[in-house]
Amino acid sequence: MKEIKQIIAAYETACKQQQKAALATVVHIEGSSYRSAGARMLITEDGRLTGAISGGCLEGDALRKALLVMMDEHPMLVTYDTSDEGGSVLGVGLGCDGIIRVLIEPLTSHIEETPISLLKRVAASRQPSALVTFFTPDDKRNGRQGTTIAATEEGIHTAGSTSLVPCERISKDMQCVLAAQHTAFIAYESEQEGGTAILACIEYVAPPPALVIAGAGNDVLPLARLAELLGWELTLIDGRPNYANTGRFPDCQVIVSGPEQALQNVRIDERTAVVLMSHNYAYDKAIFKAVVGSLAGYVGILGPVKKRQRMLDELEEEGIVIPQDRRAQVYGPVGLDIGAETSEEIALAVVAEIKAVFAGRRGSHLRDLTGRIHQRQSRINPSLQTYGVLLLAAGESKRMGTPKQQLRYQERTLLQHAVSAALEAGVGSTTVVLGSEAAAMAKQLADISVDTVVNNDYAEGMATSLVCGVRHVMTHHPHVAHLIVMLCDQPYVDAAHLRALINQQRLTAAPITASYYEGRKGVPALFHQSVFPLLLALNGDTGAKHVIESFGDEVAIVAFPLGAVDVDTRDAYNKLFANV
């Protein structure tokens, strides 16, 4: 986020100086690279560079191409093959063993909404955002390429007069990126570009870490400076105005207050770290008491183990129960074990630990890692329009004694509940297979945008419904290449879980992605079209589980303990409400 803010500031300076500028964005990588997709660099016509797209090896060539882009005001997609040891691309052997695609787009100041406008909206948000940059590898000078869509907590924003893909076609994919919390690369079918492949880099942008420090002694100074250098949002609280003031801490919010009121106007979320280092036990404890039950993703306590344990014990004696998962977010002594002694070394250890915690890493030696340092995803996946849901709702409910599809749950029927989850997932099509009581159930779905197909052979077993549904999808929705098979008697299946299946399939490219509960793989499960023939070959009362088991370790899984809850009997249905 710091780089984005620096680019915004540099662009505003360029505008005041009436200088032309261009924005270079890494939109895709294959193999190894110094920076990941989403890295940016602002280039002004006087040759100034803000940000970076590599470790310094690509910037010179990008500058030359950016000057051309500024002259003709036309975007350009540039591909760098850094695996060329002979240096045939740039005149140097980069040796990074990767292919990097960089989009360079001109920035026109007289347009109201520009890529910089979108960056400003993202930088102003304390919630995760998504930025969309379109590029066309087969048409490197396509004038409509660029960073044109942003999704923030305020809504969806667009830049430029037109976008290669309309917002309504990409909005669900942006939601998936926000839910999965990682950048994705999506391919869209062109409607206007003469068959040119349109790719979108949908970048996940997390808000910067926020650091709240209780204490304003001299040992806090290097920690504050490091946090500022990293671009973290910094708040300092202390009751001593001689210590806590903007003269000593010019780059942060300073709050001079007692511990009881100090956090009243401080926003604490999952990306907030709180470090207690006032050297006043009572002050630290009061702050700890206020934040230990908050959303803060990290709470650090300067001092020995016994200080942390004393605070936890005393709060417990006061009747404050701290769950084990929250205790796991408490770090005391604070910092990684790097042999820190001085205040500067301690600051380094603390910042490194916070970074590791927020990144989900252990802070170990890179040389001991196997595989790549950065677990970056570069697969280009199809859009959600190529995914479909097949909901099987044709059964007779013999064990229940009444059509379970019609049972009420959360003020609607189980059938309506399942259909709602499928539609909310945002896939391209939803097909519902009906059988027993088909006419009555079809009325429930009359005003809903789903396909209904009747399986007249439902009494012969589940396989007939599965075959009926898959055939319908293949005939009426030939664009569907991935199909989620689900039932309506699993009440805890929601859109979030269906998206999780899609995200896992996109990450792994597995032929089948299944839900995992009670030590087994089951539905809902996502099947690639290569598996459709096996589903069509099923017969009798054999369900999709048989196909899932036949693929063994090739099946990707998504943990879903609540998938074990199904409504097959009246007793199970009654327990459903007993657990509410």
Coordinates of C-alpha atoms in Angstrom, one line a residue:
M1 CA 0.0 0.0 0.0
K2 CA 2.9 2.4 0.6
E3 CA 3.9 2.1 -3.0
I4 CA 0.4 2.9 -4.1
K5 CA 0.4 6.1 -1.9
Q6 CA 3.8 7.1 -3.2
I7 CA 2.6 6.7 -6.8
I8 CA -0.4 8.8 -6.1
A9 CA 1.7 11.6 -4.6
A10 CA 4.2 11.5 -7.5
Y11 CA 1.4 11.7 -10.0
E12 CA -0.1 14.7 -8.2
T13 CA 3.3 16.4 -8.3
A14 CA 3.6 15.6 -12.1
C15 CA 0.2 17.2 -12.7
K16 CA 1.2 20.4 -10.9
Q17 CA 4.3 20.5 -13.1
Q18 CA 2.2 19.8 -16.2
Q19 CA 4.2 16.7 -17.0
K20 CA 2.9 13.7 -18.8
A21 CA 3.0 10.4 -17.0
A22 CA 2.4 6.7 -17.6
L23 CA 1.6 3.8 -15.2
A24 CA 3.4 0.5 -15.6
T25 CA 1.7 -2.5 -13.9
V26 CA 2.8 -6.1 -13.7
V27 CA -0.3 -8.0 -14.9
H28 CA 0.9 -11.6 -15.1
I29 CA 4.0 -13.7 -14.4
E30 CA 5.0 -17.2 -15.3
G31 CA 7.8 -18.8 -13.2
S32 CA 10.0 -16.7 -11.0
S33 CA 10.1 -12.9 -10.7
Y34 CA 11.3 -10.3 -8.2
R35 CA 7.8 -8.6 -7.9
S36 CA 4.4 -10.2 -8.1
A37 CA 1.4 -9.2 -10.2
G38 CA 0.1 -5.9 -9.1
A39 CA 3.5 -4.3 -8.7
R40 CA 3.4 -0.7 -10.1
M41 CA 5.7 2.0 -11.3
L42 CA 4.9 5.6 -12.3
I43 CA 7.0 7.1 -15.0
T44 CA 7.0 10.8 -15.8
E45 CA 8.3 12.4 -19.0
D46 CA 11.4 13.8 -17.2
G47 CA 12.4 10.2 -16.4
R48 CA 11.5 10.0 -12.8
L49 CA 10.4 6.6 -11.5
T50 CA 8.2 5.9 -8.5
G51 CA 7.6 2.4 -7.4
A52 CA 9.2 -0.7 -9.1
I53 CA 8.2 -3.6 -11.4
S54 CA 11.4 -5.6 -10.8
G55 CA 14.7 -5.5 -8.8
G56 CA 15.9 -2.8 -11.2
C57 CA 16.6 -4.9 -14.3
L58 CA 13.4 -4.0 -16.2
E59 CA 13.0 -0.3 -15.2
G60 CA 15.3 1.1 -17.9
D61 CA 13.5 -0.6 -20.8
A62 CA 10.1 0.2 -19.3
L63 CA 11.1 3.9 -19.1
R64 CA 11.9 3.9 -22.9
K65 CA 8.6 2.3 -23.8
A66 CA 6.7 4.5 -21.4
L67 CA 8.0 7.6 -23.2
L68 CA 6.5 6.2 -26.4
V69 CA 3.2 5.5 -24.7
M70 CA 3.1 9.1 -23.5
M71 CA 3.7 10.4 -27.0
D72 CA 1.0 8.5 -28.7
E73 CA -1.3 8.2 -25.7
H74 CA -1.9 4.5 -26.4
P75 CA -1.3 1.6 -23.9
M76 CA 1.3 -1.0 -24.6
L77 CA 1.6 -4.6 -23.3
V78 CA 5.3 -5.6 -22.9
T79 CA 6.5 -9.2 -22.3
Y80 CA 9.9 -9.8 -20.7
D81 CA 11.4 -13.3 -20.8
T82 CA 13.9 -13.1 -17.8
S83 CA 15.0 -16.7 -18.3
D84 CA 17.0 -15.7 -21.3
E85 CA 20.5 -16.1 -20.0
G86 CA 22.0 -14.9 -23.2
G87 CA 20.4 -11.5 -22.7
S88 CA 18.7 -11.4 -26.1
V89 CA 15.7 -9.5 -24.6
L90 CA 17.3 -6.6 -22.7
G91 CA 21.0 -7.0 -23.4
V92 CA 21.6 -8.5 -19.9
G93 CA 21.2 -12.0 -18.6
L94 CA 18.6 -11.6 -15.9
G95 CA 18.4 -15.3 -14.9
C96 CA 15.1 -15.0 -13.0
D97 CA 13.6 -17.8 -15.0
G98 CA 10.3 -16.1 -15.5
I99 CA 8.0 -14.4 -18.0
I100 CA 6.7 -11.1 -16.9
R101 CA 3.9 -9.2 -18.7
V102 CA 3.8 -5.4 -18.0
L103 CA 1.1 -3.1 -19.1
I104 CA 2.1 0.5 -19.6
E105 CA -0.8 2.9 -19.9
P106 CA -0.9 6.6 -20.4
L107 CA -2.4 8.8 -17.7
T108 CA -4.6 11.6 -19.0
S109 CA -5.2 14.3 -16.4
H110 CA -8.3 15.8 -18.1
I111 CA -10.3 12.6 -17.6
E112 CA -12.3 12.6 -14.4
E113 CA -11.8 8.9 -13.5
T114 CA -8.4 7.5 -14.2
P115 CA -6.3 4.5 -12.9
I116 CA -4.9 6.9 -10.3
S117 CA -8.4 7.7 -9.2
L118 CA -9.0 4.0 -8.6
L119 CA -5.7 3.8 -6.6
K120 CA -6.9 6.7 -4.5
R121 CA -10.1 4.9 -3.6
V122 CA -8.3 1.7 -2.7
A123 CA -5.7 3.6 -0.6
A124 CA -8.5 5.4 1.3
S125 CA -10.1 2.1 2.4
R126 CA -9.4 0.1 5.5
Q127 CA -11.1 -2.9 4.0
P128 CA -9.7 -5.3 1.4
S129 CA -10.2 -4.1 -2.2
A130 CA -9.9 -5.5 -5.7
L131 CA -8.3 -3.8 -8.7
V132 CA -8.9 -5.0 -12.2
T133 CA -6.5 -4.5 -15.0
F134 CA -7.4 -5.8 -18.5
F135 CA -4.8 -6.9 -21.0
T136 CA -4.8 -8.6 -24.4
P137 CA -1.7 -10.7 -25.1
D138 CA -2.7 -11.2 -28.8
D139 CA -3.2 -7.5 -29.3
K140 CA -0.4 -5.7 -27.4
R141 CA -1.5 -2.2 -28.6
N142 CA -5.2 -2.6 -27.9
G143 CA -6.3 0.9 -26.9
R144 CA -8.8 -0.3 -24.3
Q145 CA -6.4 -2.2 -22.1
G146 CA -5.9 -0.7 -18.6
T147 CA -6.8 -0.5 -14.9
T148 CA -10.4 0.2 -15.2
I149 CA -12.4 -1.3 -12.3
A150 CA -12.0 -1.2 -8.5
A151 CA -14.1 -2.8 -5.8
T152 CA -14.0 -1.2 -2.4
E153 CA -16.2 -1.1 0.7
E154 CA -18.0 1.8 -1.0
G155 CA -18.9 -0.2 -4.1
I156 CA -17.6 -0.7 -7.6
H157 CA -15.9 2.1 -9.4
T158 CA -14.8 2.4 -13.0
A159 CA -12.2 4.5 -14.9
G160 CA -12.2 5.5 -18.6
S161 CA -15.1 5.7 -21.0
T162 CA -15.3 1.9 -21.8
S163 CA -14.1 -1.3 -20.3
L164 CA -13.0 -4.5 -22.2
V165 CA -15.4 -6.5 -20.0
P166 CA -18.6 -4.9 -18.5
C167 CA -18.7 -4.6 -14.7
E168 CA -21.7 -7.0 -14.5
R169 CA -19.7 -9.8 -16.1
I170 CA -16.7 -9.4 -13.7
S171 CA -18.3 -8.4 -10.4
K172 CA -18.8 -12.0 -9.2
D173 CA -15.2 -12.8 -10.0
M174 CA -14.1 -9.8 -8.0
Q175 CA -16.2 -11.1 -5.1
C176 CA -14.4 -14.5 -5.4
V177 CA -11.0 -12.8 -5.2
L178 CA -12.1 -10.8 -2.1
A179 CA -13.3 -14.0 -0.5
A180 CA -10.2 -16.0 -1.4
Q181 CA -7.9 -13.2 -0.5
H182 CA -5.5 -13.7 -3.3
T183 CA -5.0 -12.3 -6.8
A184 CA -6.6 -14.2 -9.8
F185 CA -6.2 -14.1 -13.5
I186 CA -9.4 -14.6 -15.4
A187 CA -10.0 -15.1 -19.2
Y188 CA -13.1 -13.7 -20.8
E189 CA -14.7 -14.3 -24.1
S190 CA -14.6 -11.2 -26.2
E191 CA -17.9 -9.7 -27.4
Q192 CA -16.5 -6.8 -29.3
E193 CA -12.7 -7.4 -29.9
G194 CA -13.0 -9.7 -32.9
G195 CA -12.1 -12.8 -31.0
T196 CA -9.1 -11.4 -29.2
A197 CA -8.5 -13.1 -25.8
I198 CA -9.2 -10.7 -22.9
L199 CA -7.4 -11.4 -19.7
A200 CA -8.0 -9.7 -16.4
C201 CA -5.6 -9.4 -13.5
I202 CA -7.9 -9.1 -10.5
E203 CA -5.6 -8.0 -7.8
Y204 CA -6.4 -8.5 -4.1
V205 CA -5.3 -5.5 -2.2
A206 CA -5.1 -5.8 1.6
P207 CA -5.1 -2.7 3.8
P208 CA -1.7 -2.0 5.3
P209 CA -1.0 -3.2 8.8
A210 CA -2.0 -0.8 11.5
L211 CA 0.3 -0.6 14.5
V212 CA -0.9 0.7 17.9
I213 CA 1.9 1.2 20.4
A214 CA 1.2 1.8 24.1
G215 CA 4.2 3.8 25.3
A216 CA 6.3 6.7 24.2
G217 CA 9.7 6.1 25.7
N218 CA 13.0 6.3 23.7
D219 CA 12.9 2.6 22.9
V220 CA 9.7 3.2 20.9
L221 CA 11.4 5.6 18.5
P222 CA 13.1 3.0 16.3
L223 CA 9.9 0.9 16.2
A224 CA 7.9 3.9 15.1
R225 CA 10.5 4.7 12.4
L226 CA 10.5 1.2 11.1
A227 CA 6.7 1.1 10.9
E228 CA 6.7 4.4 9.0
L229 CA 9.4 3.1 6.6
L230 CA 7.1 0.2 5.8
G231 CA 4.1 2.4 5.3
W232 CA 2.1 1.0 8.3
E233 CA -0.6 3.2 9.8
L234 CA 0.8 4.1 13.2
T235 CA -1.0 5.2 16.4
L236 CA 0.9 6.0 19.7
I237 CA -0.8 6.2 23.0
D238 CA 0.7 7.3 26.3
G239 CA -0.4 9.4 29.3
R240 CA 2.7 11.6 29.4
P241 CA 2.6 14.6 27.1
N242 CA 6.4 15.2 27.5
Y243 CA 7.0 11.9 25.8
A244 CA 4.0 11.5 23.6
N245 CA 4.0 14.4 21.2
T246 CA 4.3 15.1 17.4
G247 CA 7.8 16.6 17.9
R248 CA 9.1 13.2 18.9
F249 CA 6.7 11.2 16.7
P250 CA 6.0 13.3 13.7
D251 CA 4.6 10.5 11.4
C252 CA 1.8 9.1 13.5
Q253 CA -1.4 9.7 15.3
V254 CA -0.5 10.6 18.9
I255 CA -3.1 10.1 21.7
V256 CA -2.3 11.5 25.1
S257 CA -4.7 9.8 27.5
G258 CA -5.2 7.4 30.3
P259 CA -5.6 3.8 29.3
E260 CA -9.4 3.7 29.8
Q261 CA -10.1 6.3 27.1
A262 CA -7.1 5.8 24.9
L263 CA -8.7 3.4 22.4
Q264 CA -12.1 5.1 22.1
N265 CA -11.3 6.6 18.7
V266 CA -8.9 4.0 17.5
R267 CA -10.2 1.5 14.9
I268 CA -8.9 -2.0 15.5
D269 CA -9.4 -4.7 12.9
E270 CA -7.8 -8.0 11.9
R271 CA -4.9 -6.1 10.3
T272 CA -4.1 -4.2 13.5
A273 CA -1.1 -5.1 15.8
V274 CA -1.0 -3.7 19.3
V275 CA 2.4 -3.6 21.2
L276 CA 2.5 -2.9 24.9
M277 CA 5.8 -1.2 25.9
S278 CA 4.9 1.7 28.3
H279 CA 7.1 0.1 31.0
N280 CA 4.1 0.7 33.3
Y281 CA 2.5 -2.5 34.3
A282 CA -0.9 -1.0 35.2
Y283 CA -1.1 1.0 32.0
D284 CA -0.1 -2.0 29.8
K285 CA -2.6 -4.2 31.6
A286 CA -5.4 -1.8 31.1
I287 CA -4.7 -1.6 27.4
F288 CA -4.3 -5.4 27.2
K289 CA -7.7 -5.8 28.8
A290 CA -9.2 -3.5 26.2
V291 CA -7.7 -5.2 23.2
V292 CA -7.4 -8.9 24.0
G293 CA -11.0 -9.5 23.1
S294 CA -10.9 -7.3 20.0
L295 CA -10.3 -8.1 16.4
A296 CA -6.6 -7.3 16.6
G297 CA -4.6 -9.9 14.8
Y298 CA -1.5 -9.5 17.0
V299 CA -1.0 -8.3 20.6
G300 CA 2.6 -8.1 21.7
I301 CA 3.9 -7.6 25.3
L302 CA 7.4 -6.3 26.0
G303 CA 8.8 -8.1 28.9
P304 CA 9.4 -11.7 30.2
V305 CA 7.0 -14.6 30.0
K306 CA 5.9 -14.1 33.5
K307 CA 4.5 -10.7 32.7
R308 CA 2.3 -12.1 30.0
Q309 CA 1.1 -14.9 32.2
R310 CA 0.5 -12.5 35.1
M311 CA -1.8 -10.4 32.9
L312 CA -3.7 -13.4 31.7
D313 CA -4.1 -14.8 35.2
E314 CA -5.3 -11.5 36.7
L315 CA -7.9 -11.0 33.9
E316 CA -9.1 -14.5 34.5
E317 CA -9.5 -13.8 38.2
E318 CA -11.6 -10.8 37.2
G319 CA -13.9 -13.1 35.4
I320 CA -12.7 -12.3 31.9
V321 CA -12.6 -15.5 29.9
I322 CA -10.0 -15.4 27.1
P323 CA -10.6 -18.1 24.5
Q324 CA -7.7 -20.2 23.4
D325 CA -7.7 -18.8 19.9
R326 CA -7.3 -15.3 21.3
R327 CA -4.5 -16.4 23.6
A328 CA -2.7 -17.6 20.5
Q329 CA -2.7 -14.0 19.2
V330 CA -0.8 -12.8 22.3
Y331 CA 3.0 -12.7 21.9
G332 CA 5.1 -12.1 24.9
P333 CA 8.0 -11.8 25.0
V334 CA 7.4 -9.8 21.9
G335 CA 9.5 -10.3 18.7
L336 CA 11.3 -13.0 16.8
D337 CA 14.3 -14.7 18.3
I338 CA 17.2 -12.9 16.6
G339 CA 19.3 -12.2 19.6
A340 CA 18.1 -8.6 19.9
E341 CA 19.6 -6.5 22.6
T342 CA 19.4 -2.8 21.7
S343 CA 16.1 -0.9 21.1
E344 CA 16.8 -0.8 17.4
E345 CA 17.4 -4.6 17.3
I346 CA 14.3 -5.2 19.4
A347 CA 12.3 -3.0 16.9
L348 CA 13.5 -5.1 14.0
A349 CA 12.5 -8.3 15.8
V350 CA 9.0 -7.0 16.6
V351 CA 8.3 -5.7 13.1
A352 CA 9.6 -9.0 11.6
E353 CA 7.3 -11.0 13.9
I354 CA 4.2 -8.9 13.1
K355 CA 4.9 -9.2 9.4
A356 CA 5.3 -13.0 9.7
V357 CA 2.1 -13.3 11.7
F358 CA 0.0 -11.3 9.2
A359 CA 1.6 -13.2 6.3
G360 CA 0.9 -16.6 7.9
R361 CA 4.6 -17.5 7.9
R362 CA 6.9 -18.8 10.6
G363 CA 9.8 -16.5 10.2
S364 CA 12.3 -19.4 9.4
H365 CA 15.4 -19.4 7.2
L366 CA 14.6 -19.1 3.5
R367 CA 17.4 -21.5 2.7
D368 CA 15.5 -24.2 4.6
L369 CA 12.4 -23.8 2.4
T370 CA 11.7 -26.4 -0.3
G371 CA 10.1 -25.0 -3.5
R372 CA 9.5 -21.4 -4.2
I373 CA 9.9 -18.6 -1.7
H374 CA 6.7 -16.9 -2.9
Q375 CA 3.6 -19.0 -3.3
R376 CA 2.3 -17.0 -6.2
Q377 CA -0.5 -18.3 -8.4
S378 CA -0.3 -17.6 -12.1
R379 CA -2.9 -19.9 -13.6
I380 CA -5.3 -18.2 -16.0
N381 CA -8.8 -19.4 -15.1
P382 CA -12.1 -19.1 -16.9
S383 CA -14.7 -16.7 -15.6
L384 CA -17.5 -17.7 -13.3
Q385 CA -19.8 -17.8 -16.3
T386 CA -18.2 -21.2 -17.2
Y387 CA -19.2 -22.6 -13.8
G388 CA -22.6 -24.1 -13.1
V389 CA -24.6 -25.6 -10.2
L390 CA -26.6 -28.8 -10.5
L391 CA -29.1 -29.1 -7.6
L392 CA -30.6 -32.6 -7.2
A393 CA -34.0 -32.3 -5.6
A394 CA -36.0 -35.2 -7.1
G395 CA -36.0 -37.7 -4.3
E396 CA -39.1 -39.2 -2.6
S397 CA -37.8 -38.6 1.0
K398 CA -38.9 -42.0 2.1
R399 CA -37.1 -41.8 5.4
M400 CA -38.6 -38.4 6.2
G401 CA -42.1 -39.4 5.3
T402 CA -42.8 -36.1 3.6
P403 CA -40.9 -34.2 0.8
K404 CA -37.9 -32.8 2.7
Q405 CA -37.4 -30.2 -0.1
Q406 CA -40.6 -28.5 1.2
L407 CA -39.6 -28.3 4.8
R408 CA -39.2 -24.8 6.2
Y409 CA -35.8 -23.5 7.2
Q410 CA -34.9 -19.9 7.9
E411 CA -38.3 -18.7 6.7
R412 CA -38.2 -20.6 3.4
T413 CA -38.1 -24.1 2.2
L414 CA -34.9 -26.2 2.0
L415 CA -35.3 -26.1 -1.7
Q416 CA -35.4 -22.3 -1.9
H417 CA -32.6 -22.1 0.6
A418 CA -30.3 -24.3 -1.6
V419 CA -31.3 -22.4 -4.8
S420 CA -30.5 -19.1 -3.0
A421 CA -27.0 -20.3 -2.1
A422 CA -26.4 -21.4 -5.7
L423 CA -27.6 -18.1 -7.2
E424 CA -25.6 -16.0 -4.7
A425 CA -22.4 -17.9 -5.7
G426 CA -22.6 -16.0 -9.0
V427 CA -22.1 -18.9 -11.4
G428 CA -23.2 -18.9 -15.0
S429 CA -26.2 -21.3 -14.7
T430 CA -28.2 -23.1 -12.0
T431 CA -30.2 -26.2 -12.9
V432 CA -32.6 -27.9 -10.5
V433 CA -33.6 -31.5 -11.1
L434 CA -37.1 -32.3 -9.8
G435 CA -39.0 -35.6 -9.6
S436 CA -41.4 -36.3 -6.8
E437 CA -43.9 -33.5 -6.3
A438 CA -42.3 -31.7 -9.3
A439 CA -45.3 -29.5 -10.1
A440 CA -45.5 -28.1 -6.6
M441 CA -41.8 -27.5 -6.3
A442 CA -41.6 -25.9 -9.7
K443 CA -44.1 -23.2 -8.5
Q444 CA -41.7 -22.3 -5.7
L445 CA -39.1 -21.5 -8.4
A446 CA -41.3 -19.9 -10.9
D447 CA -39.9 -16.4 -10.5
I448 CA -36.3 -17.4 -9.9
S449 CA -33.7 -17.4 -12.7
V450 CA -33.0 -21.2 -12.7
D451 CA -33.5 -24.0 -15.1
T452 CA -35.9 -26.8 -13.9
V453 CA -35.8 -30.2 -15.4
V454 CA -38.1 -33.1 -14.4
N455 CA -36.6 -36.6 -14.0
N456 CA -39.5 -39.0 -14.6
D457 CA -37.3 -41.9 -13.6
Y458 CA -36.4 -40.6 -10.1
A459 CA -37.7 -43.7 -8.4
E460 CA -35.0 -45.8 -10.0
G461 CA -32.3 -44.0 -8.0
M462 CA -30.1 -40.9 -7.6
A463 CA -28.0 -41.7 -10.6
T464 CA -31.0 -41.0 -12.9
S465 CA -31.3 -37.5 -11.6
L466 CA -27.6 -36.9 -11.9
V467 CA -27.6 -38.1 -15.5
C468 CA -30.7 -36.1 -16.3
G469 CA -29.2 -32.9 -14.9
V470 CA -25.7 -33.3 -16.5
R471 CA -27.3 -34.0 -19.9
H472 CA -29.4 -30.9 -19.6
V473 CA -26.4 -28.7 -18.7
M474 CA -24.4 -30.1 -21.6
T475 CA -27.2 -29.4 -24.1
H476 CA -28.5 -26.1 -22.9
H477 CA -25.4 -24.6 -21.3
P478 CA -22.5 -25.9 -23.4
H479 CA -20.2 -23.1 -22.1
V480 CA -20.3 -24.7 -18.6
A481 CA -17.0 -26.4 -18.1
H482 CA -17.2 -26.9 -14.3
L483 CA -20.2 -28.2 -12.5
I484 CA -21.0 -28.1 -8.8
V485 CA -23.3 -31.0 -7.7
M486 CA -25.2 -30.3 -4.6
L487 CA -28.2 -31.5 -2.6
C488 CA -31.0 -29.5 -0.9
D489 CA -30.8 -31.5 2.4
Q490 CA -27.5 -30.0 3.6
P491 CA -28.8 -26.8 5.2
Y492 CA -25.4 -25.3 6.1
V493 CA -24.2 -25.2 2.4
D494 CA -24.0 -21.5 1.5
A495 CA -22.6 -19.3 -1.2
A496 CA -19.3 -18.9 0.7
H497 CA -18.7 -22.6 0.6
L498 CA -19.5 -22.9 -3.0
R499 CA -17.1 -20.1 -3.8
A500 CA -14.5 -21.9 -1.7
L501 CA -14.9 -24.9 -3.9
I502 CA -14.4 -22.8 -7.0
N503 CA -11.3 -21.0 -5.5
Q504 CA -9.7 -24.3 -4.6
Q505 CA -10.3 -25.7 -8.1
R506 CA -8.8 -22.5 -9.6
L507 CA -5.7 -22.9 -7.4
T508 CA -5.2 -26.6 -8.0
A509 CA -6.8 -27.3 -11.4
A510 CA -8.0 -30.6 -9.9
P511 CA -10.5 -32.6 -12.0
I512 CA -12.7 -32.9 -8.9
T513 CA -12.9 -30.6 -5.8
A514 CA -15.0 -32.0 -3.0
S515 CA -16.2 -31.0 0.4
Y516 CA -14.5 -32.9 3.3
Y517 CA -16.3 -33.9 6.4
E518 CA -16.3 -36.8 8.9
G519 CA -13.1 -38.1 7.3
R520 CA -14.6 -38.5 3.8
K521 CA -15.0 -36.5 0.6
G522 CA -18.5 -35.7 -0.6
V523 CA -20.9 -33.2 -2.0
P524 CA -21.1 -30.4 -2.7
A525 CA -18.4 -31.3 -5.2
L526 CA -17.1 -29.5 -8.3
F527 CA -16.5 -31.6 -11.4
H528 CA -14.5 -30.5 -14.5
Q529 CA -16.1 -31.3 -17.8
S530 CA -13.6 -34.1 -18.4
V531 CA -15.4 -36.0 -15.6
F532 CA -18.9 -35.5 -17.1
P533 CA -18.8 -38.8 -19.0
L534 CA -18.2 -40.7 -15.8
L535 CA -21.2 -39.0 -14.2
L536 CA -23.3 -39.9 -17.2
A537 CA -22.3 -43.6 -16.9
L538 CA -23.7 -43.9 -13.3
N539 CA -26.8 -46.0 -12.8
G540 CA -29.2 -47.1 -10.1
D541 CA -28.8 -45.5 -6.7
T542 CA -25.1 -44.8 -7.2
G543 CA -24.3 -41.1 -6.6
A544 CA -21.4 -38.7 -7.4
K545 CA -19.6 -40.1 -4.3
H546 CA -18.6 -43.2 -6.4
V547 CA -16.9 -41.0 -9.0
I548 CA -15.2 -38.9 -6.3
E549 CA -13.7 -42.0 -4.6
S550 CA -12.4 -43.3 -7.9
F551 CA -10.1 -40.3 -8.4
G552 CA -8.4 -40.9 -5.0
D553 CA -5.6 -38.3 -4.3
E554 CA -6.4 -36.4 -7.5
V555 CA -9.4 -34.9 -5.7
A556 CA -8.8 -31.5 -4.1
I557 CA -10.7 -30.9 -0.9
V558 CA -12.3 -28.0 1.1
A559 CA -12.8 -28.6 4.8
F560 CA -16.5 -28.4 5.6
P561 CA -17.4 -30.0 8.9
L562 CA -21.0 -28.8 8.7
G563 CA -21.5 -30.8 5.5
A564 CA -22.1 -33.8 7.8
V565 CA -25.4 -32.3 8.8
D566 CA -28.2 -33.5 6.4
V567 CA -31.9 -33.6 6.9
D568 CA -32.9 -37.2 6.0
T569 CA -35.1 -37.9 9.0
R570 CA -37.6 -36.1 11.2
D571 CA -35.2 -36.4 14.1
A572 CA -32.4 -34.8 12.1
Y573 CA -34.8 -32.0 11.1
N574 CA -35.8 -31.3 14.7
K575 CA -32.1 -31.3 15.8
L576 CA -31.5 -28.6 13.2
F577 CA -33.6 -26.2 15.1
A578 CA -32.3 -27.4 18.5
N579 CA -28.8 -26.2 17.4
V580 CA -30.0 -22.7 16.4

